[in-house]
Coordinates of C-alpha atoms in Angstrom, one line a residue:
Chain A
X27 CA 16.6 0.8 8.3
X28 CA 19.4 -1.2 7.0
X29 CA 20.7 -4.2 7.9
X30 CA 23.8 -6.8 7.3
X31 CA 23.4 -10.4 7.6
X32 CA 26.5 -12.4 8.3
X33 CA 26.3 -15.9 9.2
X34 CA 28.4 -18.6 10.3
X35 CA 25.6 -22.2 10.0
X36 CA 27.1 -25.7 10.1
X37 CA 27.2 -27.1 6.6
X38 CA 24.3 -29.5 6.5
X39 CA 22.2 -26.0 7.9
X40 CA 24.1 -23.5 6.2
X41 CA 21.6 -24.1 2.7
X42 CA 18.0 -23.8 4.1
X43 CA 19.7 -21.0 6.0
X44 CA 20.5 -19.0 3.0
X45 CA 16.8 -20.3 1.6
X46 CA 15.5 -18.1 4.1
X47 CA 17.5 -15.0 4.2
X48 CA 17.6 -15.1 0.4
X49 CA 12.9 -13.7 0.7
X50 CA 13.6 -10.8 2.2
X51 CA 17.5 -9.9 1.5
X52 CA 20.3 -9.5 -1.0
X53 CA 22.6 -12.0 -1.3
X54 CA 26.3 -10.2 -1.7
X55 CA 28.9 -12.0 -0.9
X56 CA 29.4 -15.6 0.6
X57 CA 27.1 -15.6 4.1
X58 CA 26.4 -12.4 3.6
X59 CA 23.1 -10.3 3.0
X60 CA 22.3 -7.3 2.8
X61 CA 19.2 -4.3 2.5
X62 CA 16.7 -3.1 3.4
X63 CA 13.8 -4.1 5.6
X64 CA 11.2 -2.6 8.1
X65 CA 11.3 -3.6 11.6
X66 CA 8.2 -6.3 11.3
X67 CA 10.1 -8.1 8.2
X68 CA 13.6 -8.6 9.7
X69 CA 11.6 -9.7 13.0
X70 CA 10.1 -12.0 11.1
X71 CA 12.4 -13.4 8.7
X72 CA 14.9 -13.6 12.1
X73 CA 12.4 -15.9 12.9
X74 CA 12.6 -18.1 10.6
X75 CA 16.0 -18.6 11.1
X76 CA 16.0 -19.1 14.2
X77 CA 13.7 -22.7 14.3
X78 CA 17.1 -23.3 11.9
X79 CA 19.7 -22.5 13.3
X80 CA 21.3 -24.8 16.6
X81 CA 22.7 -21.8 18.8
X82 CA 25.4 -24.4 20.2
X83 CA 26.9 -24.0 17.1
X84 CA 25.3 -21.2 14.9
X85 CA 26.6 -17.4 14.9
X86 CA 24.4 -15.3 13.2
X87 CA 25.8 -11.5 13.5
X88 CA 22.8 -8.4 12.4
X89 CA 24.5 -5.2 11.7
X90 CA 22.1 -2.3 12.0
X91 CA 21.9 1.5 10.5
X92 CA 18.9 3.4 11.6
X93 CA 19.0 5.7 8.8
X94 CA 20.4 3.9 5.3
X95 CA 21.6 7.2 4.8
X96 CA 23.8 7.5 7.1
X97 CA 26.1 4.1 5.1
X98 CA 28.4 4.5 2.7
X99 CA 29.6 1.4 0.6
X100 CA 32.7 1.1 -1.1
X101 CA 33.2 -1.6 -2.8
X102 CA 37.1 -3.1 -4.1
X103 CA 37.5 -5.6 -7.0
X104 CA 33.8 -7.6 -8.7
X105 CA 30.4 -6.2 -7.7
X106 CA 28.4 -10.4 -6.8
X107 CA 25.7 -8.8 -7.0
X108 CA 24.0 -5.2 -7.6
X109 CA 21.2 -4.4 -6.5
X110 CA 19.0 -3.3 -9.3
X111 CA 15.7 -2.6 -9.9
X112 CA 16.0 -3.3 -13.6
X113 CA 16.6 -7.5 -14.5
Chain B
X7 CA -33.9 -8.3 32.9
X8 CA -32.9 -11.7 30.8
X9 CA -30.0 -10.6 29.1
X10 CA -30.3 -12.2 25.9
X11 CA -26.4 -13.8 25.2
X12 CA -27.5 -15.0 21.5
X13 CA -28.0 -11.6 20.6
X14 CA -25.1 -9.5 21.5
X15 CA -22.7 -12.0 21.2
X16 CA -19.5 -10.8 19.3
X17 CA -16.0 -12.0 18.4
X18 CA -13.3 -10.8 21.4
X19 CA -11.5 -8.7 18.9
X20 CA -14.3 -6.5 18.4
X21 CA -15.1 -6.6 22.2
X22 CA -11.2 -5.2 22.3
X23 CA -11.4 -2.4 20.6
X24 CA -14.1 -1.2 21.5
X25 CA -12.2 -0.3 24.9
X26 CA -9.3 1.2 22.6
X27 CA -11.3 3.1 20.3
X28 CA -15.8 3.1 18.8
X29 CA -14.4 4.2 15.3
X30 CA -11.5 1.2 14.7
X31 CA -14.5 -1.3 16.0
X32 CA -16.7 0.5 13.2
X33 CA -14.2 0.6 10.8
X34 CA -12.8 -3.8 12.2
X35 CA -16.5 -4.3 12.1
X36 CA -17.2 -3.3 7.9
X37 CA -13.6 -4.0 6.9
X38 CA -12.4 -1.4 6.0
X39 CA -8.8 -0.3 5.3
X40 CA -7.5 -3.0 7.6
X41 CA -4.1 -3.1 6.4
X42 CA -2.0 -6.9 7.2
X43 CA 1.4 -5.3 6.3
X44 CA 1.2 -2.6 8.8
X45 CA 4.5 -3.1 10.5
X46 CA 3.0 -3.9 13.9
X47 CA -0.4 -6.5 13.1
X48 CA 2.5 -8.0 11.4
X49 CA 4.3 -8.3 13.8
X50 CA 1.6 -9.8 16.4
X51 CA 0.9 -12.0 13.9
X52 CA 4.2 -13.8 13.5
X53 CA 4.6 -13.7 17.7
X54 CA 1.2 -15.7 17.5
X55 CA 2.9 -18.3 15.6
X56 CA 6.7 -18.4 16.8
X57 CA 4.6 -18.4 20.6
X58 CA 4.1 -21.5 22.3
X59 CA 4.5 -24.1 19.6
X60 CA 4.6 -26.6 21.7
X61 CA 1.1 -26.4 23.1
X62 CA -1.5 -28.8 21.8
X63 CA -4.0 -26.8 22.0
X64 CA -3.7 -23.4 20.3
X65 CA -6.6 -21.3 17.9
X66 CA -9.0 -23.4 19.4
X67 CA -12.7 -22.1 17.3
X68 CA -15.1 -22.3 19.8
X69 CA -18.7 -22.0 18.9
X70 CA -18.0 -20.7 15.6
X71 CA -17.4 -17.4 17.1
X72 CA -14.1 -16.6 19.3
X73 CA -10.7 -18.1 18.6
X74 CA -8.4 -18.5 22.0
X75 CA -5.3 -18.8 21.7
X76 CA -4.5 -21.8 24.3
X77 CA -7.0 -23.6 26.1
X78 CA -5.2 -26.0 28.7
X79 CA -6.9 -27.9 31.5
X80 CA -7.9 -25.4 33.7
X81 CA -6.9 -22.7 32.0
X82 CA -7.6 -19.9 29.2
X83 CA -4.4 -17.5 27.4
X84 CA -4.3 -14.9 25.2
X85 CA -0.9 -14.1 23.7
X86 CA -0.1 -10.4 23.5
X87 CA 2.3 -7.8 22.0
X88 CA 2.8 -5.7 24.5
X89 CA 1.7 -5.2 28.0
X90 CA 0.6 -0.9 26.7
X91 CA -2.8 -2.1 26.2
X92 CA -3.5 -3.8 29.4
X93 CA -6.9 -2.6 30.2
X94 CA -8.4 -3.5 26.6
X95 CA -6.3 -7.3 26.9
X96 CA -8.0 -8.3 29.8
X97 CA -11.5 -7.1 28.6
X98 CA -11.3 -9.6 25.8
X99 CA -9.7 -12.1 28.0
X100 CA -12.8 -11.6 30.2
X101 CA -15.6 -11.7 27.4
X102 CA -14.1 -15.4 26.8
X103 CA -14.4 -16.5 30.1
X104 CA -17.9 -15.1 30.3
X105 CA -18.5 -17.1 27.1
X106 CA -17.5 -19.9 28.0
X107 CA -20.0 -19.6 31.2
X108 CA -22.3 -19.6 28.6
X109 CA -21.6 -22.4 27.0
X110 CA -21.3 -24.0 31.4
X111 CA -17.1 -24.2 30.6
X112 CA -15.9 -22.2 33.8
X113 CA -12.2 -21.4 33.6
X114 CA -9.4 -18.9 35.1
X115 CA -7.5 -16.6 32.4
X116 CA -4.2 -15.6 32.0
X117 CA -3.5 -13.6 29.0
X118 CA 1.0 -13.5 29.1
X119 CA 2.4 -10.7 27.5
X120 CA 5.9 -12.5 25.6
X121 CA 8.1 -9.4 25.4
X122 CA 8.2 -8.7 28.8
X123 CA 7.9 -11.8 30.4
X124 CA 5.2 -11.5 31.8
X125 CA 2.0 -12.7 32.6
X126 CA -1.6 -11.4 34.6
X127 CA -3.6 -13.7 36.1
X128 CA -7.7 -13.6 35.7
X129 CA -10.9 -14.6 37.3
X130 CA -14.5 -13.5 36.0
X131 CA -16.3 -11.6 39.0
X132 CA -19.5 -10.8 39.4
X133 CA -18.6 -7.2 38.9
X134 CA -17.3 -8.7 35.4
X135 CA -19.6 -10.0 34.8
X136 CA -22.0 -7.2 34.7
X137 CA -19.3 -4.9 32.8
X138 CA -19.1 -7.5 29.9
X139 CA -23.5 -7.5 29.7
X140 CA -23.3 -3.5 29.4
X141 CA -20.5 -3.9 27.0
X142 CA -21.7 -6.3 24.5
X143 CA -24.9 -4.3 24.3
X144 CA -23.2 -1.7 23.5
X145 CA -20.9 -2.8 21.0
X146 CA -24.3 -4.2 19.0
X147 CA -25.2 -0.5 19.1
X148 CA -22.4 0.9 17.6
X149 CA -22.2 -1.9 14.7
X150 CA -25.6 -0.2 13.9
X151 CA -24.3 2.9 13.0
X152 CA -25.3 4.7 9.5
X153 CA -21.2 5.7 9.8
X154 CA -18.2 5.4 12.1
X155 CA -17.9 7.1 15.0
X156 CA -16.2 10.3 15.1
X157 CA -12.7 10.1 15.6
X158 CA -11.3 11.2 19.2
X159 CA -8.2 11.8 19.7
X160 CA -6.4 8.8 22.2
X161 CA -2.9 9.3 23.2
X162 CA -2.6 6.2 21.2
X163 CA -3.6 7.2 18.1
X164 CA -0.4 8.1 16.1
X165 CA 0.5 4.0 16.3
X166 CA -2.6 2.7 15.5
X167 CA -3.2 1.3 12.0
X168 CA -5.5 3.4 11.3
X169 CA -3.9 6.2 12.4
X170 CA -3.5 7.5 8.3
X171 CA -7.0 6.6 7.5
X172 CA -8.4 9.1 9.9
X173 CA -5.8 11.8 9.9
X174 CA -5.1 12.1 6.5
X175 CA -7.4 15.9 5.6
X176 CA -6.5 18.6 3.2
X177 CA -5.4 21.4 5.9
X178 CA -6.4 24.9 4.6
Chain C
X16 CA 11.1 -1.1 2.0
X17 CA 9.1 -2.5 -0.8
X18 CA 10.3 -2.1 -4.0
X19 CA 9.5 -1.9 -8.0
X20 CA 11.5 -4.6 -10.1
X21 CA 11.7 -4.0 -14.0
X22 CA 12.4 -6.6 -15.6
X23 CA 13.7 -6.2 -19.4
X24 CA 15.0 -8.7 -20.2
X25 CA 14.2 -12.2 -21.8
X26 CA 14.3 -14.5 -20.1
X27 CA 12.5 -16.9 -17.4
X28 CA 10.6 -16.3 -13.7
X29 CA 10.1 -19.2 -11.6
X30 CA 8.9 -20.3 -8.1
X31 CA 11.7 -21.6 -6.6
X32 CA 13.2 -22.1 -2.8
X33 CA 9.8 -20.2 -1.7
X34 CA 11.1 -17.1 -3.5
X35 CA 11.2 -15.4 -6.6
X36 CA 14.0 -16.3 -9.7
X37 CA 14.6 -14.3 -12.6
X38 CA 16.8 -16.6 -15.3
X39 CA 17.8 -14.4 -18.9
X40 CA 18.5 -15.8 -21.8
X41 CA 22.5 -16.7 -21.0
X42 CA 21.1 -18.5 -18.0
X43 CA 22.1 -15.8 -15.2
X44 CA 20.2 -17.0 -12.6
X45 CA 19.7 -13.6 -10.0
X46 CA 17.0 -14.2 -7.3
X47 CA 14.2 -11.2 -6.0
X48 CA 13.5 -11.3 -2.5
X49 CA 9.6 -11.8 -2.7
X50 CA 9.8 -10.3 0.9
X51 CA 10.3 -7.0 -0.6
X52 CA 8.2 -6.7 -3.8
X53 CA 6.2 -3.5 -4.3
X54 CA 5.2 -4.8 -7.8
X55 CA 7.0 -7.2 -10.7
X56 CA 6.4 -4.7 -13.7
X57 CA 7.2 -7.2 -17.5
X58 CA 8.9 -5.4 -20.6
X59 CA 10.4 -8.5 -21.6
X60 CA 9.5 -11.4 -23.6
X61 CA 8.8 -13.6 -20.4
X62 CA 7.7 -16.9 -19.7
X63 CA 5.8 -17.9 -16.1
X64 CA 3.4 -20.6 -14.9
X65 CA 1.1 -21.5 -12.6
X66 CA 3.6 -22.4 -9.3
X67 CA 4.8 -18.3 -10.0
X68 CA 1.6 -17.3 -9.9
X69 CA 0.4 -19.2 -5.8
X70 CA 3.2 -17.8 -4.7
X71 CA 3.2 -14.0 -5.8
X72 CA -0.7 -14.5 -4.8
X73 CA 0.4 -15.8 -1.3
X74 CA 2.1 -11.9 -1.1
X75 CA -0.6 -9.6 -2.7
X76 CA 2.0 -9.3 -5.7
X77 CA 0.5 -7.8 -9.0
X78 CA 1.6 -8.1 -11.9
X79 CA 1.8 -5.0 -14.9
X80 CA 2.4 -6.0 -18.7
X81 CA 4.2 -4.0 -22.2
X82 CA 3.9 -4.5 -25.5
X83 CA 7.1 -4.0 -27.6
X84 CA 6.5 -0.7 -27.3
X85 CA 6.9 -0.3 -23.7
X86 CA 2.6 0.1 -24.1
X87 CA 0.6 -1.4 -20.5
X88 CA -0.9 -4.2 -21.5
X89 CA -2.8 -5.3 -18.6
X90 CA -1.8 -6.7 -15.0
X91 CA -3.1 -9.6 -12.7
X92 CA -4.5 -8.9 -9.6
X93 CA -4.3 -11.5 -6.6
X94 CA -7.7 -11.8 -5.7
X95 CA -8.6 -9.4 -3.2
X96 CA -8.2 -11.3 0.5
X97 CA -10.5 -7.3 1.8
X98 CA -13.3 -7.0 0.8
X99 CA -15.7 -4.3 2.5
X100 CA -20.0 -5.1 1.4
X101 CA -20.3 -1.9 3.1
X102 CA -18.2 0.4 0.5
X103 CA -19.0 -1.0 -2.4
X104 CA -22.3 0.2 -2.2
X105 CA -21.6 3.4 -0.9
X106 CA -18.9 3.4 -3.8
X107 CA -22.1 2.7 -6.1
X108 CA -24.4 5.5 -4.6
X109 CA -22.1 7.7 -5.3
X110 CA -22.1 6.9 -9.1
X111 CA -25.5 7.2 -9.2
X112 CA -27.0 9.9 -7.1
X113 CA -26.3 12.6 -10.4
X114 CA -24.9 15.6 -7.2
X115 CA -22.3 12.9 -5.9
X116 CA -20.7 11.9 -9.2
X117 CA -20.8 14.9 -10.2
X118 CA -19.2 16.4 -6.7
X119 CA -16.2 13.5 -7.0
X120 CA -15.8 14.1 -10.4
X121 CA -15.8 18.1 -10.3
X122 CA -13.1 17.3 -7.0
X123 CA -11.3 14.9 -9.8
X124 CA -10.3 18.0 -12.3
X125 CA -10.2 21.0 -9.4
X126 CA -7.5 19.2 -8.3
X127 CA -5.4 18.1 -11.6
X128 CA -5.4 22.4 -12.3
X129 CA -4.9 22.8 -9.9
X130 CA -1.6 21.3 -10.1
X131 CA -1.5 21.7 -13.9
X132 CA -1.6 26.1 -12.8
X133 CA 1.0 24.8 -10.2
X134 CA 3.5 23.7 -12.8
X135 CA 3.3 26.3 -15.3
X136 CA 4.4 29.1 -12.3
X137 CA 7.1 27.0 -12.2
X138 CA 7.8 29.1 -15.7
X139 CA 6.5 33.0 -15.2
X140 CA 7.0 35.1 -17.9
X141 CA 7.1 32.2 -20.8
X142 CA 4.0 31.0 -19.4
X143 CA 1.9 34.0 -18.6
X144 CA -0.3 34.1 -20.9
X145 CA -1.4 30.5 -20.7
X146 CA -2.5 30.1 -16.6
X147 CA -4.9 32.9 -17.4
X148 CA -6.4 31.2 -20.4
X149 CA -5.7 28.8 -17.4
X150 CA -7.5 30.2 -14.6
X151 CA -10.0 31.8 -16.3
X152 CA -11.7 28.5 -18.1
X153 CA -11.1 26.7 -14.5
X154 CA -14.3 28.9 -13.9
X155 CA -16.4 26.6 -15.8
X156 CA -15.3 23.2 -13.4
X157 CA -18.1 24.8 -11.3
X158 CA -21.1 25.9 -12.4
X159 CA -20.2 22.4 -15.2
X160 CA -23.9 20.4 -14.6
X161 CA -23.3 17.2 -17.0
X162 CA -20.2 15.0 -16.6
X163 CA -19.9 15.8 -20.4
X164 CA -19.3 19.2 -19.9
X165 CA -16.3 18.7 -17.1
X166 CA -15.0 16.6 -19.2
X167 CA -15.4 18.5 -22.3
X168 CA -13.3 21.6 -19.8
X169 CA -10.5 19.6 -18.8
X170 CA -10.1 18.1 -22.4
X171 CA -9.5 22.3 -23.4
X172 CA -7.1 22.5 -20.2
X173 CA -5.0 19.5 -21.3
X174 CA -4.9 20.5 -24.4
X175 CA -3.6 24.4 -24.0
X176 CA -1.7 23.3 -21.1
X177 CA 0.5 20.3 -23.0
X178 CA 0.5 23.0 -26.4
X179 CA 2.5 25.8 -23.9
X180 CA 5.2 22.9 -23.2
X181 CA 7.5 24.2 -26.0
X182 CA 7.8 27.4 -24.4
X183 CA 9.6 25.9 -21.3
X184 CA 11.1 23.1 -22.6
X185 CA 14.5 22.7 -24.4
X186 CA 12.9 22.0 -28.0
X187 CA 15.2 19.3 -29.2
X188 CA 12.8 17.2 -30.5
X189 CA 9.7 19.2 -31.7
X190 CA 6.5 18.7 -30.6
X191 CA 3.2 20.8 -31.1
X192 CA 0.4 19.1 -30.5
X193 CA -0.8 16.3 -28.1
X194 CA -1.1 12.7 -30.1
X195 CA -2.2 9.9 -28.3
X196 CA -2.9 6.7 -30.5
X197 CA 0.1 5.6 -31.5
X198 CA 2.1 9.1 -30.3
X199 CA 4.7 10.0 -33.1
X200 CA 6.9 12.3 -32.0
X201 CA 9.2 12.2 -28.3
X202 CA 7.7 13.5 -25.9
X203 CA 4.1 12.9 -27.2
X204 CA 5.9 9.0 -26.9
X205 CA 7.0 10.3 -23.2
X206 CA 4.0 11.1 -22.3
X207 CA 2.2 8.5 -23.0
X208 CA 4.9 6.3 -21.1
X209 CA 4.2 8.3 -18.0
X210 CA 0.3 8.7 -17.8
X211 CA 0.7 4.4 -18.2
X212 CA 3.0 3.7 -15.4
X213 CA 0.7 6.6 -13.1
X214 CA -2.5 4.5 -14.0
X215 CA -0.4 1.5 -13.0
X216 CA 0.9 2.9 -10.1
X217 CA -2.4 4.5 -8.8
X218 CA -4.6 0.8 -9.0
X219 CA -1.4 -0.9 -6.9
X220 CA -2.0 1.6 -4.5
X221 CA -6.3 1.6 -4.9
X222 CA -5.3 -2.5 -4.9
X223 CA -4.1 -1.7 -1.4
X224 CA -7.7 -0.3 -0.3
X225 CA -11.3 -1.8 -0.1
X226 CA -11.9 0.6 -3.0
X227 CA -13.2 -1.0 -6.4
X228 CA -11.4 0.2 -8.9
X229 CA -14.6 0.2 -11.3
X230 CA -16.7 2.4 -10.2
X231 CA -15.7 5.3 -11.5
X232 CA -17.2 9.2 -11.4
X233 CA -15.4 11.8 -14.1
X234 CA -14.5 8.8 -16.0
X235 CA -17.3 6.6 -17.7
X236 CA -17.1 2.9 -15.0
X237 CA -16.1 1.2 -18.6
X238 CA -15.0 -2.6 -18.6
X239 CA -11.9 -2.2 -20.5
X240 CA -10.1 0.2 -17.8
X241 CA -10.2 0.2 -13.7
X242 CA -11.2 3.5 -14.4
X243 CA -10.9 4.9 -10.8
X244 CA -7.4 4.6 -11.7
X245 CA -7.9 7.5 -14.4
X246 CA -10.0 8.9 -12.2
X247 CA -7.0 9.5 -9.2
X248 CA -4.7 9.2 -11.7
X249 CA -6.0 12.9 -13.2
X250 CA -4.5 14.4 -9.4
X251 CA -0.9 12.8 -9.8
X252 CA 0.1 13.6 -13.6
X253 CA 0.4 16.7 -13.6
X254 CA 1.9 16.3 -9.9
X255 CA 4.6 13.8 -10.1
X256 CA 4.9 12.6 -14.4
X257 CA 5.1 16.7 -15.9
X258 CA 7.2 17.5 -13.4
X259 CA 9.4 14.2 -14.5
X260 CA 9.4 14.6 -18.1
X261 CA 10.3 18.2 -17.6
X262 CA 13.3 17.4 -15.6
X263 CA 14.6 14.9 -17.8
X264 CA 14.2 17.2 -21.1
X265 CA 15.1 20.3 -19.4
X266 CA 18.3 19.0 -18.3
X267 CA 19.6 16.8 -21.6
X268 CA 18.9 13.7 -19.5
X269 CA 16.6 12.5 -22.4
X270 CA 18.0 12.6 -26.0
X271 CA 16.8 11.5 -29.6
X272 CA 18.8 8.4 -29.3
X273 CA 16.4 7.2 -26.2
X274 CA 13.6 7.2 -28.2
X275 CA 12.7 4.4 -31.4
X276 CA 10.5 4.9 -35.0
X277 CA 9.3 2.7 -36.2
X278 CA 6.1 2.2 -38.9
X279 CA 5.5 5.9 -37.5
X280 CA 4.9 5.2 -33.8
X281 CA 7.0 6.9 -32.0
X282 CA 8.5 5.3 -27.9
X283 CA 11.1 4.9 -25.5
X284 CA 13.6 2.0 -26.0
X285 CA 14.9 0.3 -22.7
X286 CA 17.5 2.8 -22.1
X287 CA 15.3 5.5 -22.7
X288 CA 12.4 3.9 -20.5
X289 CA 15.0 3.3 -17.6
X290 CA 16.3 6.7 -17.8
X291 CA 12.2 7.5 -17.2
X292 CA 12.0 5.3 -14.8
X293 CA 14.6 5.3 -12.6
X294 CA 13.3 9.5 -12.0
X295 CA 9.8 8.7 -11.7
X296 CA 10.9 6.1 -9.0
X297 CA 12.7 8.4 -7.4
X298 CA 9.6 11.3 -7.2
X299 CA 7.4 8.2 -6.0
X300 CA 10.1 8.0 -2.8
X301 CA 10.3 11.6 -2.1
X302 CA 9.1 12.3 0.8
X303 CA 7.4 15.8 2.4
X304 CA 5.8 16.9 5.8
X305 CA 2.2 16.1 6.2
X306 CA 0.3 18.4 7.7
X307 CA -2.5 16.9 9.8
X308 CA -0.6 13.4 9.9
X309 CA 2.2 15.4 10.9
X310 CA 5.0 13.1 9.9
X311 CA 6.9 12.5 6.5
X312 CA 4.9 10.9 4.0
X313 CA 6.1 9.7 0.4
X314 CA 4.3 10.9 -3.0
X315 CA 3.3 7.4 -3.5
X316 CA 1.9 7.3 -0.3
X317 CA -0.2 10.6 -1.3
X318 CA -2.0 8.5 -3.5
X319 CA -3.1 6.3 -0.8
X320 CA -4.5 8.9 1.2
X321 CA -6.1 10.2 -1.5
X322 CA -7.9 6.8 -1.2
X323 CA -8.5 6.4 2.4
X324 CA -10.1 10.2 1.6
X325 CA -12.2 9.7 -0.5
X326 CA -13.6 6.5 1.0
X327 CA -14.4 8.6 4.2
X328 CA -16.4 10.9 1.9
X329 CA -18.2 7.9 0.8
X330 CA -18.8 6.6 4.7
X331 CA -19.9 9.7 5.0
X332 CA -17.2 10.6 7.8
X333 CA -16.1 12.8 6.2
X334 CA -16.9 15.9 2.9
X335 CA -14.1 14.9 0.4
X336 CA -11.5 17.2 -0.7
X337 CA -9.2 17.0 -3.1
X338 CA -5.5 17.2 -2.8
X339 CA -4.2 20.8 -3.5
X340 CA 0.0 20.3 -3.3
X341 CA 0.6 23.0 -0.4
X342 CA 4.5 23.0 -0.7

């Protein structure tokens, strides 16, 4: 599946959350990650984030698209972090 | 007849597999084609890591043979992902209770299906002990087989980590 | 989900924040999600250290290294955590007993030739004669009694096959015969590069199973190469690499300026390599409906399934039948 994760996390924890997400997904904008991921990997990722977040103050949204083919993406302006297999 | 426990004792997971699929048991024992990146296997692993993080006696290795998820004063607990394989789970736990009994320890057991928030209580009866003994004898026989037991089509084959291994073939 | 990354820039790759960062010479840093890496391919000049090796080993990620011309130099394979003693014994048995070895070797050649003919049939009218010749030679596979003989048959078929490329390929960059060491024309360069990629891909799939990549049947087990990978690649070169080459050439996607020639060696330059890799990856991820599994599987998965079938034959579970593309 394809996921977009957005988050609003207190400054003291935001770096830790970002570090976890970086292991799984592509950082596309401030506080936004996206990418293709399996059910289990997402579960693993979120369980790691869960340990860092304070559920009374922070929030994290997960948007899922089961079939990545059903998703189209347009970019206006600069594409900050294009996902590419060539570096 | 006396039951020679030392000769037949085995790992808990093998008792579990024995009740799921004899072929899986054999393949697992020989170290063949177990995919640790298989999605379901991975989910189970993480679940294990997360559940009961505050418990003190976790993953207790007993007798260098069986690994019990959680041990408390009068209970042992197993953590499972879903209750779809309830019978094999129960047999595994009964085996642990049986094992402990051989060591002179008597306890009760619970299985915690974390995702479903369900708990199953298990107690070892005499009937169960008979069943476990005969399972252990059969397990030993299966593991001594020179080649794997044939495929037996089961309703849960498609969800098994060995599905592709078992069913990949050329069709004419 | 898992992705291959190809690093062409020069720079540094390192472990940072429990994942991997690549930093090029201009100090542009880019994180690579460690949890989603299939393999890493190094084409540029890249510095790395043991901290990095430690992390990618935890994740069982293979590193592949290529030289300036894009030729494969070698791989780093993390220590295997899942081995099967029984399987290694059985795999060796398959080599020691001549009949068993010959059977596997014949299967690999038979499947390779099946896919070669399948490619040629796509250009009917132009390739009728070569198809006929190869079909005749094919009969000898079943009669062969020695591995050498089989290698000879396979060599002759492959030679005829490559020679016929000029019959159906846009002959913009001239091609007459296959030259390996080193390739001197673009098509030879392309074939060499593609076969190298296939070898790597197959090695990666073997690595996911408990097969030992050094014990092989068609190719002599060698200390220089993972020869089982060469064996299995025979099946997949005509199924995966060659169609990609035909596609790139006949659609004029590759041009002469995608190749460089230096000191008589012809090779794909970075732009050319990227064009090939892009199509190659597309092919690996293309799915077909598998008949016995009754689910969609990718070409890459087909390679792993082939390993499974070999394992099953070795442990005397089911006789081996090599892949013959049915779609």
